[in-house]
GROMACS .gro file of C-alpha atoms in nm:
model
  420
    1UNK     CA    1   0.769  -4.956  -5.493
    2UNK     CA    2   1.051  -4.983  -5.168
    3UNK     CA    3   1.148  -4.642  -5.290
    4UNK     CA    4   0.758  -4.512  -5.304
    5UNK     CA    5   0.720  -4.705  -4.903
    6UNK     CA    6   1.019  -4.569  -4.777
    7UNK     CA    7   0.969  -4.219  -4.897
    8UNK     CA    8   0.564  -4.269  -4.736
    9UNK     CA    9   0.762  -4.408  -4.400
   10UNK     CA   10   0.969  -4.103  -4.425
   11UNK     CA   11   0.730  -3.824  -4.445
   12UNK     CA   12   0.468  -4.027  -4.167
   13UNK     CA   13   0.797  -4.013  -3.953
   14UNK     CA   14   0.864  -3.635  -4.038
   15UNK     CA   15   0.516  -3.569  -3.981
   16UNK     CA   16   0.524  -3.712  -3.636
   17UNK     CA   17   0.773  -3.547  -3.497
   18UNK     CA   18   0.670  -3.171  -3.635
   19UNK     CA   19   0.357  -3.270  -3.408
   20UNK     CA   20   0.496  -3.350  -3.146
   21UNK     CA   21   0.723  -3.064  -3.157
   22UNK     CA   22   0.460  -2.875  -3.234
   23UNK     CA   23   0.260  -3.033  -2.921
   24UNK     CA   24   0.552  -2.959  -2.655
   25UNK     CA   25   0.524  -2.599  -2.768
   26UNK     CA   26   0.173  -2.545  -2.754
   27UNK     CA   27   0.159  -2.581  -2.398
   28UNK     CA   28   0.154  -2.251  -2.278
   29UNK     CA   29   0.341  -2.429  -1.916
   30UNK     CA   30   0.651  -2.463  -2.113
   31UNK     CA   31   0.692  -2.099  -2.127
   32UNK     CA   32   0.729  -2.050  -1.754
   33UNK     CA   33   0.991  -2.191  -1.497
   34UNK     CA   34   0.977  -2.250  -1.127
   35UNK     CA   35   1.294  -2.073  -0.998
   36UNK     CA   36   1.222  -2.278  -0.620
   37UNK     CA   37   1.271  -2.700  -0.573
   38UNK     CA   38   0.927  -2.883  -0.555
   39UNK     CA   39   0.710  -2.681  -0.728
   40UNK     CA   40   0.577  -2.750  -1.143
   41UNK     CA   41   0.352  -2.529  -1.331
   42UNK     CA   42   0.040  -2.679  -1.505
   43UNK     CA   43  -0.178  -2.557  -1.804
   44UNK     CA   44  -0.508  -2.571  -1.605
   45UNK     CA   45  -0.757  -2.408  -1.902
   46UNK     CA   46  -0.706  -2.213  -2.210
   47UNK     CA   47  -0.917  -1.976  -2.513
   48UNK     CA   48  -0.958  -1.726  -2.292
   49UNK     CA   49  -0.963  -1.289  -2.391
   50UNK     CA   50  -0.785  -1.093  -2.206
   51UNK     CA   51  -0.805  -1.278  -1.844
   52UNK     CA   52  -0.804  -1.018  -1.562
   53UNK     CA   53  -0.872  -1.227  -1.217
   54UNK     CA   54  -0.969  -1.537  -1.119
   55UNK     CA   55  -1.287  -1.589  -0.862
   56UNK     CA   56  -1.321  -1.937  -0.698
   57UNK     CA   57  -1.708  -2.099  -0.671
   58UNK     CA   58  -1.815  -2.190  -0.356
   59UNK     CA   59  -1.886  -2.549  -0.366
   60UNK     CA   60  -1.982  -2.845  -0.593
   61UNK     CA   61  -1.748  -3.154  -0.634
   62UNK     CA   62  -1.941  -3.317  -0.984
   63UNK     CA   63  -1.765  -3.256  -1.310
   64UNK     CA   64  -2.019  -3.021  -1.437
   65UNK     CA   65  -1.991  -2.783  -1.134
   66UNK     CA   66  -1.847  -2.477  -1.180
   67UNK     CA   67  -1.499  -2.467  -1.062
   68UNK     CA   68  -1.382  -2.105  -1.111
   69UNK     CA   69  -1.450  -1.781  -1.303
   70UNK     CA   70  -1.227  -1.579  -1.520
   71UNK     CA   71  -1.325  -1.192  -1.563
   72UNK     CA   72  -1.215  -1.086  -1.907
   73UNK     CA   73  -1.118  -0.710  -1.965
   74UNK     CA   74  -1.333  -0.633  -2.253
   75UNK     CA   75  -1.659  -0.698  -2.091
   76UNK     CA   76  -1.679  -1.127  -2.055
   77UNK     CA   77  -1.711  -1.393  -1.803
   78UNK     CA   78  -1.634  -1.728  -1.837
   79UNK     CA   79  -1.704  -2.053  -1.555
   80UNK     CA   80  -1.486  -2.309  -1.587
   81UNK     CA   81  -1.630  -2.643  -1.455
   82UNK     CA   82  -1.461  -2.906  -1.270
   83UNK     CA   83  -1.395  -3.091  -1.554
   84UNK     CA   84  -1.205  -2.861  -1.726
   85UNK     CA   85  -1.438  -2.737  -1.959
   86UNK     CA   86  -1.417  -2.339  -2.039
   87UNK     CA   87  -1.815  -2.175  -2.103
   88UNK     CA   88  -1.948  -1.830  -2.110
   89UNK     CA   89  -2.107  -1.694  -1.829
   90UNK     CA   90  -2.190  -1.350  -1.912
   91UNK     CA   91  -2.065  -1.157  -2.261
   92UNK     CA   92  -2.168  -0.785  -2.364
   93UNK     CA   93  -2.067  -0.676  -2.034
   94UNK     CA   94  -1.972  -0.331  -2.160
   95UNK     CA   95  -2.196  -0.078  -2.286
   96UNK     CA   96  -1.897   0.075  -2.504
   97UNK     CA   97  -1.621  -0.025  -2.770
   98UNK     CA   98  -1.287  -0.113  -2.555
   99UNK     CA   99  -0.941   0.048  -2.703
  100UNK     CA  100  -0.785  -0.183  -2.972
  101UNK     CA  101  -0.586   0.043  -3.178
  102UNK     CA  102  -0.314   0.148  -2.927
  103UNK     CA  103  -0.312  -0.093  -2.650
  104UNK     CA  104  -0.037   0.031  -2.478
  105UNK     CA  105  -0.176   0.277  -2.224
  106UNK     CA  106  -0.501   0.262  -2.389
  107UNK     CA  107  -0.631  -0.088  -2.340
  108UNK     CA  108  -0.667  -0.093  -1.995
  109UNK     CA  109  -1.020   0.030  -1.904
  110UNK     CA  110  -1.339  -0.237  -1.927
  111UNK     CA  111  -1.354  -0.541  -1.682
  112UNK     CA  112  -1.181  -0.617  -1.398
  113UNK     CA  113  -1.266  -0.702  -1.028
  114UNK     CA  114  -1.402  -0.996  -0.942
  115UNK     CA  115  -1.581  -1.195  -0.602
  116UNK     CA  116  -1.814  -1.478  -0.528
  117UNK     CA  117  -2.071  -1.327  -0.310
  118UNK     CA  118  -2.105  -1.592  -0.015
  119UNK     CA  119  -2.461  -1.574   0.083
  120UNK     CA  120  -2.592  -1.611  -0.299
  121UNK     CA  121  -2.345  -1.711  -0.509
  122UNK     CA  122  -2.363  -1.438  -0.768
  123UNK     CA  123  -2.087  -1.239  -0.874
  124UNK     CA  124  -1.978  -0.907  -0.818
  125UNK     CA  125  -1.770  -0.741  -1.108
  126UNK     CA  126  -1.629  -0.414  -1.163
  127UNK     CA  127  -1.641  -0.257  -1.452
  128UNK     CA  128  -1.621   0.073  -1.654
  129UNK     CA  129  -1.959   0.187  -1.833
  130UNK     CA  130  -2.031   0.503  -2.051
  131UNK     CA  131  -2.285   0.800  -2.001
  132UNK     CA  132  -2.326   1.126  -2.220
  133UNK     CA  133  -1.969   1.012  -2.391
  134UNK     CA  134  -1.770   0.993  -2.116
  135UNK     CA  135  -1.651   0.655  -1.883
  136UNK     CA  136  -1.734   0.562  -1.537
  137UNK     CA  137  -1.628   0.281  -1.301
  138UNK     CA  138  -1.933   0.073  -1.127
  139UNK     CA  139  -1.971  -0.235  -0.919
  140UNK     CA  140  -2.218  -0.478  -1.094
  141UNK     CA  141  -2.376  -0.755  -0.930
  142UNK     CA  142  -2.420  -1.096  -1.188
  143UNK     CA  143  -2.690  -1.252  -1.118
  144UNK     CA  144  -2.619  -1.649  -1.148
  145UNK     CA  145  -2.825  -1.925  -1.260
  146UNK     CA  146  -2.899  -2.244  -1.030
  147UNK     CA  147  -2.612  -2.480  -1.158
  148UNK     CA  148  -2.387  -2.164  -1.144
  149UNK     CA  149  -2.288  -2.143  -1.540
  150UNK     CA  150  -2.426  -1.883  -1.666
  151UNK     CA  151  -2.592  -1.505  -1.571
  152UNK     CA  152  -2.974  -1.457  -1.541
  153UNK     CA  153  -2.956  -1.077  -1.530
  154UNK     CA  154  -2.751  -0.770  -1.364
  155UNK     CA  155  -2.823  -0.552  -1.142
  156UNK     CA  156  -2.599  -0.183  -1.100
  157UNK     CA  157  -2.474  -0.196  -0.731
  158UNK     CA  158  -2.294   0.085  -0.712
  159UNK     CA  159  -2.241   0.395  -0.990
  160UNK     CA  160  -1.914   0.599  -0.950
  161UNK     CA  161  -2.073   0.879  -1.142
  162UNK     CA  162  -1.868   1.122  -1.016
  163UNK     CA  163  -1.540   0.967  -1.145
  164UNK     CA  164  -1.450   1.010  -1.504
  165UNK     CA  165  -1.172   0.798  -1.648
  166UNK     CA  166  -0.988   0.811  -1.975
  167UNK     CA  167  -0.767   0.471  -2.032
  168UNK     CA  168  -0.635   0.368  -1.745
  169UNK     CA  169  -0.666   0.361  -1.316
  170UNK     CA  170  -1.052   0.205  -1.304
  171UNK     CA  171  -1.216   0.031  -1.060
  172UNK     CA  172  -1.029  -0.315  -1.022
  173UNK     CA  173  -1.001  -0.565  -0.741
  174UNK     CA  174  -1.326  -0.668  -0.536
  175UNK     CA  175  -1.301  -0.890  -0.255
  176UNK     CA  176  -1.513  -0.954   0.121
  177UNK     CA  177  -1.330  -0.842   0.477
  178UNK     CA  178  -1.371  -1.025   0.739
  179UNK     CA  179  -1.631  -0.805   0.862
  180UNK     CA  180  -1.825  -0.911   0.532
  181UNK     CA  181  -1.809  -0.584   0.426
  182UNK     CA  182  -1.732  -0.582   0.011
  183UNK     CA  183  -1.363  -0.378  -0.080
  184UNK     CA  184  -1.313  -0.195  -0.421
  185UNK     CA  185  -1.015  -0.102  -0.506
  186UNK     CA  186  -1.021   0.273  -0.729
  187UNK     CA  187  -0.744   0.398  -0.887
  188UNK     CA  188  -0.738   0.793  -0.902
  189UNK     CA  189  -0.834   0.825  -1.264
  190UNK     CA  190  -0.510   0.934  -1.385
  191UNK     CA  191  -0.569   1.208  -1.138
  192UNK     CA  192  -0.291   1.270  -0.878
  193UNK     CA  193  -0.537   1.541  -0.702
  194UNK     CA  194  -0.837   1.315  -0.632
  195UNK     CA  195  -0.613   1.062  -0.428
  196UNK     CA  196  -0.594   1.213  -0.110
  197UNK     CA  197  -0.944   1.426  -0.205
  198UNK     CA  198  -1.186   1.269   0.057
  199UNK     CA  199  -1.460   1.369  -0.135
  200UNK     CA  200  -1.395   1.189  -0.467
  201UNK     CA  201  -1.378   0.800  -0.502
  202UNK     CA  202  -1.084   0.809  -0.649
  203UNK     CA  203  -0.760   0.721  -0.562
  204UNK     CA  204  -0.927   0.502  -0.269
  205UNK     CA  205  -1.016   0.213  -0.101
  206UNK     CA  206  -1.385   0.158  -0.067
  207UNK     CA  207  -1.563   0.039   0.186
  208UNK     CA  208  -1.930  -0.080   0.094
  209UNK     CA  209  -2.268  -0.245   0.192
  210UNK     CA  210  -2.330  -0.523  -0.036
  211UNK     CA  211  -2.613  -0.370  -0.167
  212UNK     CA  212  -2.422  -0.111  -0.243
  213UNK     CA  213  -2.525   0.165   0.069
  214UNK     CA  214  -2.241   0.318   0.242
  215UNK     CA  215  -2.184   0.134   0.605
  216UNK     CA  216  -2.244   0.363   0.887
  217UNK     CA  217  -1.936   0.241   1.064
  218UNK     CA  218  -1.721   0.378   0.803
  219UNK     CA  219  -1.461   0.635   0.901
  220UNK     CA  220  -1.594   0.941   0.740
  221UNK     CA  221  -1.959   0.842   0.775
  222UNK     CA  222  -2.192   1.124   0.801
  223UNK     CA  223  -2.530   1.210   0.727
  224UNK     CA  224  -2.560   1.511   0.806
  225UNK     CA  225  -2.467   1.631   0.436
  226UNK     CA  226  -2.656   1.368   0.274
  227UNK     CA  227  -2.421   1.046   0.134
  228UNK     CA  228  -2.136   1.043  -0.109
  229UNK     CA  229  -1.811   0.945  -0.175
  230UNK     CA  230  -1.671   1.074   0.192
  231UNK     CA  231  -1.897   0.785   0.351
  232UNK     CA  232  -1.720   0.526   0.099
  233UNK     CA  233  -1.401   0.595   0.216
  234UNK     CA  234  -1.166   0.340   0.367
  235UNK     CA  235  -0.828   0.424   0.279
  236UNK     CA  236  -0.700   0.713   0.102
  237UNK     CA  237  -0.390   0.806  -0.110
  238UNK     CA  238  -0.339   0.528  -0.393
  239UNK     CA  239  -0.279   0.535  -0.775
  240UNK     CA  240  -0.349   0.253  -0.918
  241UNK     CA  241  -0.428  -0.031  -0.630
  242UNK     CA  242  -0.472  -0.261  -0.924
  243UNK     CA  243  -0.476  -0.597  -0.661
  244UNK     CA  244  -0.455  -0.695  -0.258
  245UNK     CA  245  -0.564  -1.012  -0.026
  246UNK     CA  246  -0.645  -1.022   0.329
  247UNK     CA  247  -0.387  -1.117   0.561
  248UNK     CA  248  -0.525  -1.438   0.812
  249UNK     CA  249  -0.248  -1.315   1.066
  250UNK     CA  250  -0.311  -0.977   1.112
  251UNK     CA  251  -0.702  -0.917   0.938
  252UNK     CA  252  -0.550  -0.659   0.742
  253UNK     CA  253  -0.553  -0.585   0.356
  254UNK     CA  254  -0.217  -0.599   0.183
  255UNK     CA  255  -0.228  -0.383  -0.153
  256UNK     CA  256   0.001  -0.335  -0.443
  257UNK     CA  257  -0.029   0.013  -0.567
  258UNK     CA  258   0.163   0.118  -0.930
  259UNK     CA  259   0.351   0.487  -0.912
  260UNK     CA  260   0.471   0.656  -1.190
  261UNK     CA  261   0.800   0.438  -1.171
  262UNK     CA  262   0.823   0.303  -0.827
  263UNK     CA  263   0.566   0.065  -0.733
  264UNK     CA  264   0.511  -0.075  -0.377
  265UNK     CA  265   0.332  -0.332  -0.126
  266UNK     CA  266   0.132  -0.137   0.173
  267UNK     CA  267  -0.123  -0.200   0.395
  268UNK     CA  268  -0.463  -0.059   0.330
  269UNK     CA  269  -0.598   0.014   0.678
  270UNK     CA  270  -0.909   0.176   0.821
  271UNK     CA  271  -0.895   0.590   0.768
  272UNK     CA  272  -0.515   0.573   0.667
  273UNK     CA  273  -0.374   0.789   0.414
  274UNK     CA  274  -0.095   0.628   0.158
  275UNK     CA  275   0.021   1.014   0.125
  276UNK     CA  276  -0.013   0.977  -0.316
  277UNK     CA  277   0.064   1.331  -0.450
  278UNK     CA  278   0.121   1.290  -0.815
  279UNK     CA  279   0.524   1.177  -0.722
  280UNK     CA  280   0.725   0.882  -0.719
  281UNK     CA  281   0.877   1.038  -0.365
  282UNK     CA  282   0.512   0.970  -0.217
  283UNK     CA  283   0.505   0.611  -0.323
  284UNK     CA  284   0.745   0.551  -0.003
  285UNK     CA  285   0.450   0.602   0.235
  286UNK     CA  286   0.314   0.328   0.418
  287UNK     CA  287   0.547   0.112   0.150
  288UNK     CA  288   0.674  -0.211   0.327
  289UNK     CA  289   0.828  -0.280  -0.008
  290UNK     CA  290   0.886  -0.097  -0.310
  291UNK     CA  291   1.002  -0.157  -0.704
  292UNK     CA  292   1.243   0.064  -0.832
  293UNK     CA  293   1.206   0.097  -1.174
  294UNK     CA  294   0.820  -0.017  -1.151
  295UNK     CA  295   0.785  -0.387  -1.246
  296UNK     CA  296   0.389  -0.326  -1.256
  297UNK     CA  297   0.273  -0.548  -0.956
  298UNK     CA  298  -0.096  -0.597  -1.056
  299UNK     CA  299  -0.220  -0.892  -0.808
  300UNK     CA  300  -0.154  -1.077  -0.437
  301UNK     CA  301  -0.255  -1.337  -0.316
  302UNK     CA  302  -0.174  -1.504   0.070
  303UNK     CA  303  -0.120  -1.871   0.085
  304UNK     CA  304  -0.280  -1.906   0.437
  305UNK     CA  305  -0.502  -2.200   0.629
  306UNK     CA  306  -0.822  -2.009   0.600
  307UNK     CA  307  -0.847  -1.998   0.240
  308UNK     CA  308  -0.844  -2.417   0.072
  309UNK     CA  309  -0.635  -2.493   0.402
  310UNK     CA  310  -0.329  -2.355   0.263
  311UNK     CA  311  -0.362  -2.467  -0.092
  312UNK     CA  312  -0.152  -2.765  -0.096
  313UNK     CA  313   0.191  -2.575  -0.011
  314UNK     CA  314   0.436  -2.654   0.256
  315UNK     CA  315   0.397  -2.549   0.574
  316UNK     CA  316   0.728  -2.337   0.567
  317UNK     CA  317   0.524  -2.101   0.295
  318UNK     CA  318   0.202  -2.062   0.483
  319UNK     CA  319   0.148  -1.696   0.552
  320UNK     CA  320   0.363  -1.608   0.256
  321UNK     CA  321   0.214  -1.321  -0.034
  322UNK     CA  322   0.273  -1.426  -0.372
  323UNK     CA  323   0.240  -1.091  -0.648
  324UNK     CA  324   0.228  -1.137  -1.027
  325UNK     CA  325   0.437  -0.901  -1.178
  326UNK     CA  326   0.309  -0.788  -1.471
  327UNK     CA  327   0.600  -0.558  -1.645
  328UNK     CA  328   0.554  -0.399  -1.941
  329UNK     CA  329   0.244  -0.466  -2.223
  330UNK     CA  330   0.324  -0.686  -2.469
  331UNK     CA  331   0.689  -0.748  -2.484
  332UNK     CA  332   0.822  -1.059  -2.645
  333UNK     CA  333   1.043  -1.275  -2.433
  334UNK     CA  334   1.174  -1.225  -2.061
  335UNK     CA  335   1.198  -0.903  -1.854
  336UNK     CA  336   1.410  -0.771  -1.589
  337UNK     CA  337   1.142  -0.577  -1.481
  338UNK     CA  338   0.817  -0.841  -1.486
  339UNK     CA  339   0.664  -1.154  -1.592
  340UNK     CA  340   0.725  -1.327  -1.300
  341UNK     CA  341   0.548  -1.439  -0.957
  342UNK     CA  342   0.749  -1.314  -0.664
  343UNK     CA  343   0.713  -1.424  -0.239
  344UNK     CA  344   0.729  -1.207   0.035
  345UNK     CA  345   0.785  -1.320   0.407
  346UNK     CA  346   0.603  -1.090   0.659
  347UNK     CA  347   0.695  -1.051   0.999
  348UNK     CA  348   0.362  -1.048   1.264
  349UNK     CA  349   0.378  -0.636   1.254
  350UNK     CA  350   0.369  -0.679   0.869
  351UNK     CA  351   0.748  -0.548   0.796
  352UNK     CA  352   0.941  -0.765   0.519
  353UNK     CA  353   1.162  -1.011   0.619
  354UNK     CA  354   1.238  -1.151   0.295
  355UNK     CA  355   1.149  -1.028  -0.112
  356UNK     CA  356   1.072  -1.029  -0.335
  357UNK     CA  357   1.180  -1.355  -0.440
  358UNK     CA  358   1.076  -1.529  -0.771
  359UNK     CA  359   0.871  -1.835  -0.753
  360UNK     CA  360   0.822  -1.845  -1.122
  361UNK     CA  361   0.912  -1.633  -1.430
  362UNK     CA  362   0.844  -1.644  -1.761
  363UNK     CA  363   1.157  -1.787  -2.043
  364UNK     CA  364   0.919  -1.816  -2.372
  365UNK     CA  365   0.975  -1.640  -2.660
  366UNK     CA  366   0.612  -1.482  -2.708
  367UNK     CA  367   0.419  -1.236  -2.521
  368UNK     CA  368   0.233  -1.392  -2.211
  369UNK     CA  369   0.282  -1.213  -1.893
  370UNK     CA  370   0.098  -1.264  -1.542
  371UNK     CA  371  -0.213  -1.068  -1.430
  372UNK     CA  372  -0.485  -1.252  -1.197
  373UNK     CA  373  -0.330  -1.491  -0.918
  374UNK     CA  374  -0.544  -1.671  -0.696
  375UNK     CA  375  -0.512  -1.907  -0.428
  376UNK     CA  376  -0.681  -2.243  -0.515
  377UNK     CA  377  -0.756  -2.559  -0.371
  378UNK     CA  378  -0.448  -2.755  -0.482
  379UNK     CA  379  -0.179  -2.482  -0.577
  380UNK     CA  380  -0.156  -2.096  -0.659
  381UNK     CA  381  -0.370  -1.992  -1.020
  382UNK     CA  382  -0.284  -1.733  -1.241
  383UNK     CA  383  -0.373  -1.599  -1.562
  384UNK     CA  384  -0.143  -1.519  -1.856
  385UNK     CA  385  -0.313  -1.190  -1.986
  386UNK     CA  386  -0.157  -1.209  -2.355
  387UNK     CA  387  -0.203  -1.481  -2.614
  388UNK     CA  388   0.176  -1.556  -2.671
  389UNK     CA  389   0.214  -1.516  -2.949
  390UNK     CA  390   0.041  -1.367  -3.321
  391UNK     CA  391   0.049  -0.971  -3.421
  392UNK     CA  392  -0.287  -0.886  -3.199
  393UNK     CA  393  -0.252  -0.781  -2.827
  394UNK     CA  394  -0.614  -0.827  -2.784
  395UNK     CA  395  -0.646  -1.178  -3.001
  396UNK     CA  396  -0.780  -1.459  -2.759
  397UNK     CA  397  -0.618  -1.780  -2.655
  398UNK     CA  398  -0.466  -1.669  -2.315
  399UNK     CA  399  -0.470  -1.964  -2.043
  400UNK     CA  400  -0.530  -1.963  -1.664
  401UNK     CA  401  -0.217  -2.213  -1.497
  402UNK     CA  402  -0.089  -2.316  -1.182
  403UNK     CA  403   0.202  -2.363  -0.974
  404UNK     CA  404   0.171  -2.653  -0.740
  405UNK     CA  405   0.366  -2.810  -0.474
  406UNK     CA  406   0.479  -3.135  -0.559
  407UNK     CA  407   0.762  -3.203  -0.299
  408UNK     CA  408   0.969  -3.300  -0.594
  409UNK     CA  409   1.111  -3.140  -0.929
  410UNK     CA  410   1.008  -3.329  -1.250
  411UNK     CA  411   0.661  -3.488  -1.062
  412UNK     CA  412   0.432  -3.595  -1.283
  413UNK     CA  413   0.162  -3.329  -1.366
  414UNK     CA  414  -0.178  -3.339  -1.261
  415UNK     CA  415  -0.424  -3.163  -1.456
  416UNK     CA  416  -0.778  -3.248  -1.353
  417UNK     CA  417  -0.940  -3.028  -1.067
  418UNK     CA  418  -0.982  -3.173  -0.688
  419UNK     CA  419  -1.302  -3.302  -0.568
  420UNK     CA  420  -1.349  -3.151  -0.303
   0.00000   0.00000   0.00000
């Protein structure tokens, strides 16, 4: 009977520490590391699909509030509340089947842009919808619910009909100006000829009404041959201007536009032209910086006063743009080339004085990388994009996390939103 006890004690002990093994590797955190002193990552929600960008909600401070929202590429929206709890806010988003069989360069059409309209509260996605077989990108405005959890009906904003894209450079990043005017950024449809093309949306920076009309102090605004794309346009001469924030120093918009093989960092301003031509040689204009081989910069975010009073970070990084590097799709461990957050330091004319340096990268084993990236309240949010690891690119269980400043390496993590 010892023997029997001891062999019981023996397996209880066994089974113990597999779990808590098991435990310490299940949190997705573990598989990324701060490369600067004071800051620790944090698993802030997980079971997510896909996550493309995050979108803060405007208010609220009780547990049940909703806290943020997570766009999802193949057509889903999920609110997370303040206490942690992960909902759906909209699903069936997409009126066609997203790419599954070959991800790589043909998952990446469906769901993407993301804002909190301030005067309502409803959202504002961007999205890819199909007509008579073929795909189009469109602004969609979510119509929200009182407590803010989940969507009472859509309503089209604006229709790109006259784009047509295949798998890849959609409609992506949304986001307000400080003129309240709403941004969309358009890639060029895998189209080097409609970036520079005034008359196509494509390839472009959008200005827009938030009811979707084109404002009459646009650049190109004209009536006098009735209203299309020309009145739309903003900036000119991108290829895939997957992300960008607004710069509180300067009131400009900072993009990150993907080339062919060298990406770069510009500014998007009022009736320029980023010169895009179909050639990696054209990816130099306007570039303040550049990635050579492309390291797939997909989001950037300011850490600034005016947006959660500088997010809980030091005063020596306020001002500073943090871009998630997203590298290549699905690649187990580390890369050279991606997986990583990365700081720039802007001078007052917007040249780089410093970066890209890495804030954090990834050093798991599995496939997570780093798409949406978000200034918060209490540190800087991002989303992991792939669950890390299983055989299916699109499987869900990806996680949103968060690098916050601590002041200290090995502080104890904090996991529960701010009540702000």
């Amino acid at each position: 009977m010892n023997q029997l006890r001891q062999l019981l004690l023996l397996v209880s002990l066994l089974a113990i520490i597999r779990g808590q093994s098991f435990a310490a590797q299940a949190d997705p955190a573990a598989s990324w590391t701060v490369r600067q002193p004071g800051f620790v990552v944090e698993t802030v929600a997980s079971g997510f699909h896909l996550p493309v960008n995050i979108a803060f909600a405007q208010s609220g401070n009780q547990p049940t509030d909703p806290w943020f929202y997570v766009s999802e590429l193949h057509g889903a929206v999920k609110v997370v509340r303040r206490d942690g709890t992960v909902q759906t806010f909209a699903a069936g988003l997409l009126n066609f089947t997203p790419f599954d069989d070959s991800f790589e360069g043909a998952g990446e059409v469906g769901l993407a842009g993301i804002v909190v309209e301030p005067v309502s509260g409803d959202l504002l996605v961007s999205l890819a919808y199909g007509a008579s077989g073929y795909l189009h990108p469109a602004v969609v405005r979510l119509h929200r619910s009182a407590d803010g959890l989940s969507m009472t009906g859509k309503t089209t904003v604006l229709s790109l009909s006259d784009v047509t894209i295949n798998n890849s450079h959609m409609a992506s990043r949304l986001s307000f100006g400080p003129d309240g005017k709403l941004y969309l950024h358009m890639g060029d449809a895998a189209n080097p000829a409609l970036s520079r093309d005034r008359t196509s949306f494509a390839g472009k920076i959008l200005r827009i009404n938030v009811d979707g009309s084109a404002p009459r102090d646009n650049p190109y605004y004209d009536t006098t041959d009735g209203i299309s794309a020309t009145d739309y346009v903003y900036t000119a001469g991108l290829r895939n201007p997957f992300g960008g924030d607004w710069r509180e120093a300067d009131g400009q918009l900072y993009v990150v536009d993907n080339g062919p093989s060298v990406d770069r960092v510009a500014k998007a301003v009022r009736a320029g032209d980023l010169g895009y031509d179909g050639t990696d040689a054209s990816m130099q204009t306007g570039a303040l910086a550049t990635w050579s081989p492309a390291h797939a910069p997909v989001n950037l975010a300011f850490i600034q006063s005016t947006v959660f009073g500088g997010s809980g970070f030091p005063v020596e990084k306020q001002g500073r743009a943090f871009v998630s590097e997203f590298g290549s799709y699905w690649r187990s461990g580390p890369l050279t080339t991606g997986k990583r957050i990365s700081e720039f330091m802007f001078s007052s004319t917007g040249t780089v004085l410093s970066g890209p340096s890495p804030l954090v990268e990834y050093t798991g084993t599995g496939k997570a990388t780093v798409v949406g990236l978000a200034a918060g309240a209490d540190g800087l949010y991002f989303t992991d994009f792939f669950a890390d690891h299983g055989s299916n690119p699109t499987a869900v269980g990806s996680n949103v996390l968060r690098v916050r400043w601590t002041g200290a390496s090995g502080a104890p993590t904090v996991i529960f939103p701010p009540k702000n």
